[in-house]
Amino acid sequence: MRYEILYRPSYSVLKVELDPGESIEAEAGALMMIEGDVEVKTRGRGLLRALTTGESLFVNIYRAKDLPASLWLAPPIPGDIMYIELDGSKGVIVNDKCYLASHGDVKHRVVWRGLRGVFGGGGLMWLHFTGVGGVWVNAYGSIIEREVGPDEKLIIDNVHLVAMDDTLEYDIRRFGSLKTLLFGGEGFVFTLRGTGRIYLQSRNPTIWYARSRS
């Protein structure tokens, strides 16, 4: 398997080249183009998750048949795409709205964030990926990768966090007063401690979604 991220960072597209028998999982609706002969299977992801996050009810599994094939995948919002490798030593927690695709011997489970996630604008669910393989994430704007040191404490706006290593400890709390929440343009934040990597998006996607609906 080989991949290439094209037209980055503003309008990134993921191109994945599959050898015969290789497969990837991708968000339903992300497919842009198939080159070659590919078998497609659709798998349900759960009604509750779809209703609470605004994501599709399904994901698609794409497998190259007897000859090599290529997939072109495009995220729903303008911005960058990044690959996060998993080597089995640790996992990664991904914002459900930022998940694009994954491959390899990778499993995921839903991480429940509670109602604070709704008011913070980031949805209710996050996905915890573990195993050996990799995950592609997308963002609104650029993706900023940062290492968190053992003596650091970071406070990150809820909607800007794309993904983080599962070695980090975190909690979610309201930022500022109720007046700030209602009128100040801020909501809930993540407080992070420990060691690991974080991935941030440089723009607020809730603003983009609101404008696209108006």
Short mmCIF file of C-alpha atoms in Angstrom, two decimals:
data_model
loop_
_atom_site.label_atom_id
_atom_site.label_comp_id
_atom_site.label_asym_id
_atom_site.label_seq_id
_atom_site.Cartn_x
_atom_site.Cartn_y
_atom_site.Cartn_z
CA MET A 1 0.00 0.00 0.00
CA ARG A 2 1.19 3.47 -0.89
CA TYR A 3 -0.45 6.82 -0.37
CA GLU A 4 -0.06 10.42 -1.45
CA ILE A 5 -1.72 13.57 -0.16
CA LEU A 6 -2.36 15.94 -3.05
CA TYR A 7 -3.33 19.63 -3.30
CA ARG A 8 -2.44 20.36 0.30
CA PRO A 9 -2.93 22.16 2.55
CA SER A 10 -6.11 24.01 1.54
CA TYR A 11 -7.97 21.41 -0.56
CA SER A 12 -6.21 18.15 0.25
CA VAL A 13 -7.14 14.88 -1.43
CA LEU A 14 -5.92 11.43 -0.35
CA LYS A 15 -4.79 9.00 -3.05
CA VAL A 16 -4.22 5.41 -1.88
CA GLU A 17 -2.68 2.77 -4.15
CA LEU A 18 -3.74 -0.77 -3.22
CA ASP A 19 -1.99 -3.98 -4.21
CA PRO A 20 -4.22 -7.01 -4.94
CA GLY A 21 -6.04 -8.09 -1.77
CA GLU A 22 -5.24 -4.92 0.19
CA SER A 23 -8.07 -2.89 1.70
CA ILE A 24 -8.88 0.29 3.58
CA GLU A 25 -11.90 1.59 5.49
CA ALA A 26 -13.19 5.07 4.67
CA GLU A 27 -15.99 7.38 5.66
CA ALA A 28 -19.10 7.00 3.52
CA GLY A 29 -19.26 9.99 1.20
CA ALA A 30 -15.48 10.45 1.09
CA LEU A 31 -14.98 8.61 -2.22
CA MET A 32 -13.92 10.85 -5.10
CA MET A 33 -12.67 8.33 -7.70
CA ILE A 34 -11.66 4.67 -8.17
CA GLU A 35 -8.99 3.60 -10.65
CA GLY A 36 -9.11 -0.14 -11.28
CA ASP A 37 -11.26 -3.01 -10.05
CA VAL A 38 -12.28 -2.59 -6.41
CA GLU A 39 -14.74 -4.52 -4.27
CA VAL A 40 -16.82 -2.32 -1.96
CA LYS A 41 -18.55 -3.48 1.22
CA THR A 42 -20.61 -1.26 3.48
CA ARG A 43 -20.63 -1.67 7.24
CA GLY A 44 -23.00 -0.02 9.71
CA ARG A 45 -21.52 2.12 12.44
CA GLY A 46 -24.47 2.46 14.81
CA LEU A 47 -27.52 4.69 14.80
CA LEU A 48 -26.66 6.48 18.06
CA ARG A 49 -23.24 7.52 16.86
CA ALA A 50 -24.60 8.80 13.55
CA LEU A 51 -27.39 10.80 15.19
CA THR A 52 -25.20 12.38 17.85
CA THR A 53 -22.25 13.28 15.64
CA GLY A 54 -23.91 14.16 12.35
CA GLU A 55 -21.77 11.56 10.57
CA SER A 56 -22.95 8.90 8.15
CA LEU A 57 -24.61 5.72 9.36
CA PHE A 58 -22.09 3.68 7.36
CA VAL A 59 -18.43 3.25 6.46
CA ASN A 60 -17.14 1.59 3.30
CA ILE A 61 -14.47 -1.10 2.98
CA TYR A 62 -12.56 -0.94 -0.32
CA ARG A 63 -10.51 -3.97 -1.43
CA ALA A 64 -8.44 -4.29 -4.60
CA LYS A 65 -9.25 -7.49 -6.49
CA ASP A 66 -6.81 -9.24 -8.84
CA LEU A 67 -4.90 -6.16 -10.00
CA PRO A 68 -3.59 -3.01 -8.31
CA ALA A 69 -6.11 -0.20 -7.87
CA SER A 70 -6.22 3.36 -6.59
CA LEU A 71 -8.71 5.26 -4.47
CA TRP A 72 -9.11 9.02 -4.28
CA LEU A 73 -10.73 10.25 -1.07
CA ALA A 74 -11.81 13.81 -0.25
CA PRO A 75 -12.92 15.15 3.15
CA PRO A 76 -16.13 17.18 3.45
CA ILE A 77 -14.43 20.44 4.48
CA PRO A 78 -11.46 22.35 3.01
CA GLY A 79 -8.16 21.76 4.75
CA ASP A 80 -5.26 19.39 5.25
CA ILE A 81 -4.99 15.61 5.66
CA MET A 82 -2.44 13.81 7.84
CA TYR A 83 -1.46 10.18 8.32
CA ILE A 84 -1.01 8.88 11.89
CA GLU A 85 0.93 5.61 12.07
CA LEU A 86 0.07 2.99 14.68
CA ASP A 87 2.80 0.52 15.65
CA GLY A 88 0.94 -1.30 18.41
CA SER A 89 2.73 0.42 21.30
CA LYS A 90 -0.01 3.01 21.83
CA GLY A 91 -3.27 4.17 20.33
CA VAL A 92 -4.73 7.44 19.14
CA ILE A 93 -8.01 9.15 20.01
CA VAL A 94 -9.57 10.91 17.00
CA ASN A 95 -12.31 13.51 16.76
CA ASP A 96 -15.13 11.65 15.02
CA LYS A 97 -15.69 14.52 12.59
CA CYS A 98 -11.99 14.43 11.59
CA TYR A 99 -11.79 10.72 10.74
CA LEU A 100 -11.26 10.04 7.03
CA ALA A 101 -9.88 6.49 6.62
CA SER A 102 -7.82 3.71 8.21
CA HIS A 103 -5.96 0.55 7.23
CA GLY A 104 -4.19 -2.48 8.66
CA ASP A 105 -4.95 -4.53 11.74
CA VAL A 106 -6.62 -1.61 13.46
CA LYS A 107 -9.65 -1.68 15.73
CA HIS A 108 -11.61 1.22 17.15
CA ARG A 109 -14.19 1.85 19.81
CA VAL A 110 -16.31 4.87 20.61
CA VAL A 111 -15.23 7.14 23.44
CA TRP A 112 -18.23 8.88 25.04
CA ARG A 113 -17.70 12.54 25.84
CA GLY A 114 -21.05 13.38 27.38
CA LEU A 115 -23.29 16.40 26.88
CA ARG A 116 -20.43 18.82 27.36
CA GLY A 117 -19.18 17.76 23.97
CA VAL A 118 -22.45 18.87 22.39
CA PHE A 119 -22.32 22.35 23.88
CA GLY A 120 -18.65 22.63 23.01
CA GLY A 121 -19.44 22.13 19.33
CA GLY A 122 -17.32 19.04 18.88
CA GLY A 123 -19.95 16.33 18.93
CA LEU A 124 -20.48 13.54 21.43
CA MET A 125 -18.14 10.87 20.17
CA TRP A 126 -14.43 10.31 19.75
CA LEU A 127 -12.85 7.19 18.25
CA HIS A 128 -10.07 5.29 20.02
CA PHE A 129 -7.88 3.45 17.48
CA THR A 130 -5.45 0.69 18.51
CA GLY A 131 -3.42 -1.94 16.68
CA VAL A 132 -0.92 -1.92 13.83
CA GLY A 133 -1.62 0.15 10.74
CA GLY A 134 -2.63 3.76 10.43
CA VAL A 135 -5.34 6.41 10.39
CA TRP A 136 -5.85 9.38 8.09
CA VAL A 137 -7.40 12.45 9.66
CA ASN A 138 -8.66 15.63 8.04
CA ALA A 139 -8.99 19.15 9.39
CA TYR A 140 -10.42 22.56 8.63
CA GLY A 141 -7.30 24.53 7.76
CA SER A 142 -3.79 23.30 8.53
CA ILE A 143 -2.91 20.48 10.94
CA ILE A 144 -0.50 21.41 13.70
CA GLU A 145 1.40 18.50 15.29
CA ARG A 146 2.91 19.07 18.73
CA GLU A 147 4.68 16.96 21.35
CA VAL A 148 3.45 17.36 24.92
CA GLY A 149 6.14 17.12 27.59
CA PRO A 150 5.80 15.44 31.01
CA ASP A 151 5.77 18.74 32.91
CA GLU A 152 3.35 20.56 30.63
CA LYS A 153 -0.31 21.39 31.08
CA LEU A 154 -2.16 22.43 27.93
CA ILE A 155 -5.62 23.94 27.60
CA ILE A 156 -7.07 23.47 24.11
CA ASP A 157 -10.34 24.70 22.67
CA ASN A 158 -12.68 21.78 22.19
CA VAL A 159 -13.30 22.22 18.47
CA HIS A 160 -9.64 22.65 17.49
CA LEU A 161 -8.46 19.25 18.75
CA VAL A 162 -8.23 16.73 15.89
CA ALA A 163 -6.50 13.81 17.62
CA MET A 164 -4.21 12.89 20.51
CA ASP A 165 -2.16 9.93 21.71
CA ASP A 166 -3.95 7.77 24.26
CA THR A 167 -0.95 8.17 26.58
CA LEU A 168 -2.24 11.63 27.49
CA GLU A 169 -4.58 12.27 30.40
CA TYR A 170 -7.43 14.67 29.70
CA ASP A 171 -10.57 16.19 31.08
CA ILE A 172 -13.19 18.50 29.59
CA ARG A 173 -14.45 21.59 31.38
CA ARG A 174 -16.23 24.84 30.67
CA PHE A 175 -13.98 27.74 29.79
CA GLY A 176 -14.94 30.99 31.51
CA SER A 177 -18.37 31.99 32.78
CA LEU A 178 -21.81 31.19 31.38
CA LYS A 179 -21.81 34.66 29.83
CA THR A 180 -18.58 33.81 28.04
CA LEU A 181 -20.11 30.55 26.81
CA LEU A 182 -23.19 32.32 25.41
CA PHE A 183 -21.67 35.51 24.02
CA GLY A 184 -17.90 35.22 23.96
CA GLY A 185 -17.47 32.63 21.24
CA GLU A 186 -15.81 30.14 23.59
CA GLY A 187 -17.23 26.96 25.09
CA PHE A 188 -15.48 23.93 26.55
CA VAL A 189 -11.80 23.10 26.61
CA PHE A 190 -9.59 20.06 26.98
CA THR A 191 -7.00 20.12 29.75
CA LEU A 192 -4.15 17.78 28.79
CA ARG A 193 -1.31 16.35 30.89
CA GLY A 194 1.27 13.64 30.35
CA THR A 195 3.42 12.79 27.35
CA GLY A 196 2.36 12.27 23.77
CA ARG A 197 1.40 13.99 20.54
CA ILE A 198 -1.55 16.20 19.78
CA TYR A 199 -2.94 17.31 16.42
CA LEU A 200 -4.80 20.62 16.11
CA GLN A 201 -6.77 22.22 13.29
CA SER A 202 -5.96 25.86 12.64
CA ARG A 203 -9.56 26.92 11.95
CA ASN A 204 -12.86 26.45 13.79
CA PRO A 205 -15.01 24.02 11.76
CA THR A 206 -18.26 24.98 13.50
CA ILE A 207 -18.01 28.41 11.87
CA TRP A 208 -17.59 26.82 8.44
CA TYR A 209 -20.57 24.48 8.95
CA ALA A 210 -22.74 27.37 10.16
CA ARG A 211 -21.87 29.52 7.15
CA SER A 212 -22.40 26.66 4.70
CA ARG A 213 -25.95 26.18 6.02
CA SER A 214 -26.87 29.87 5.87
#
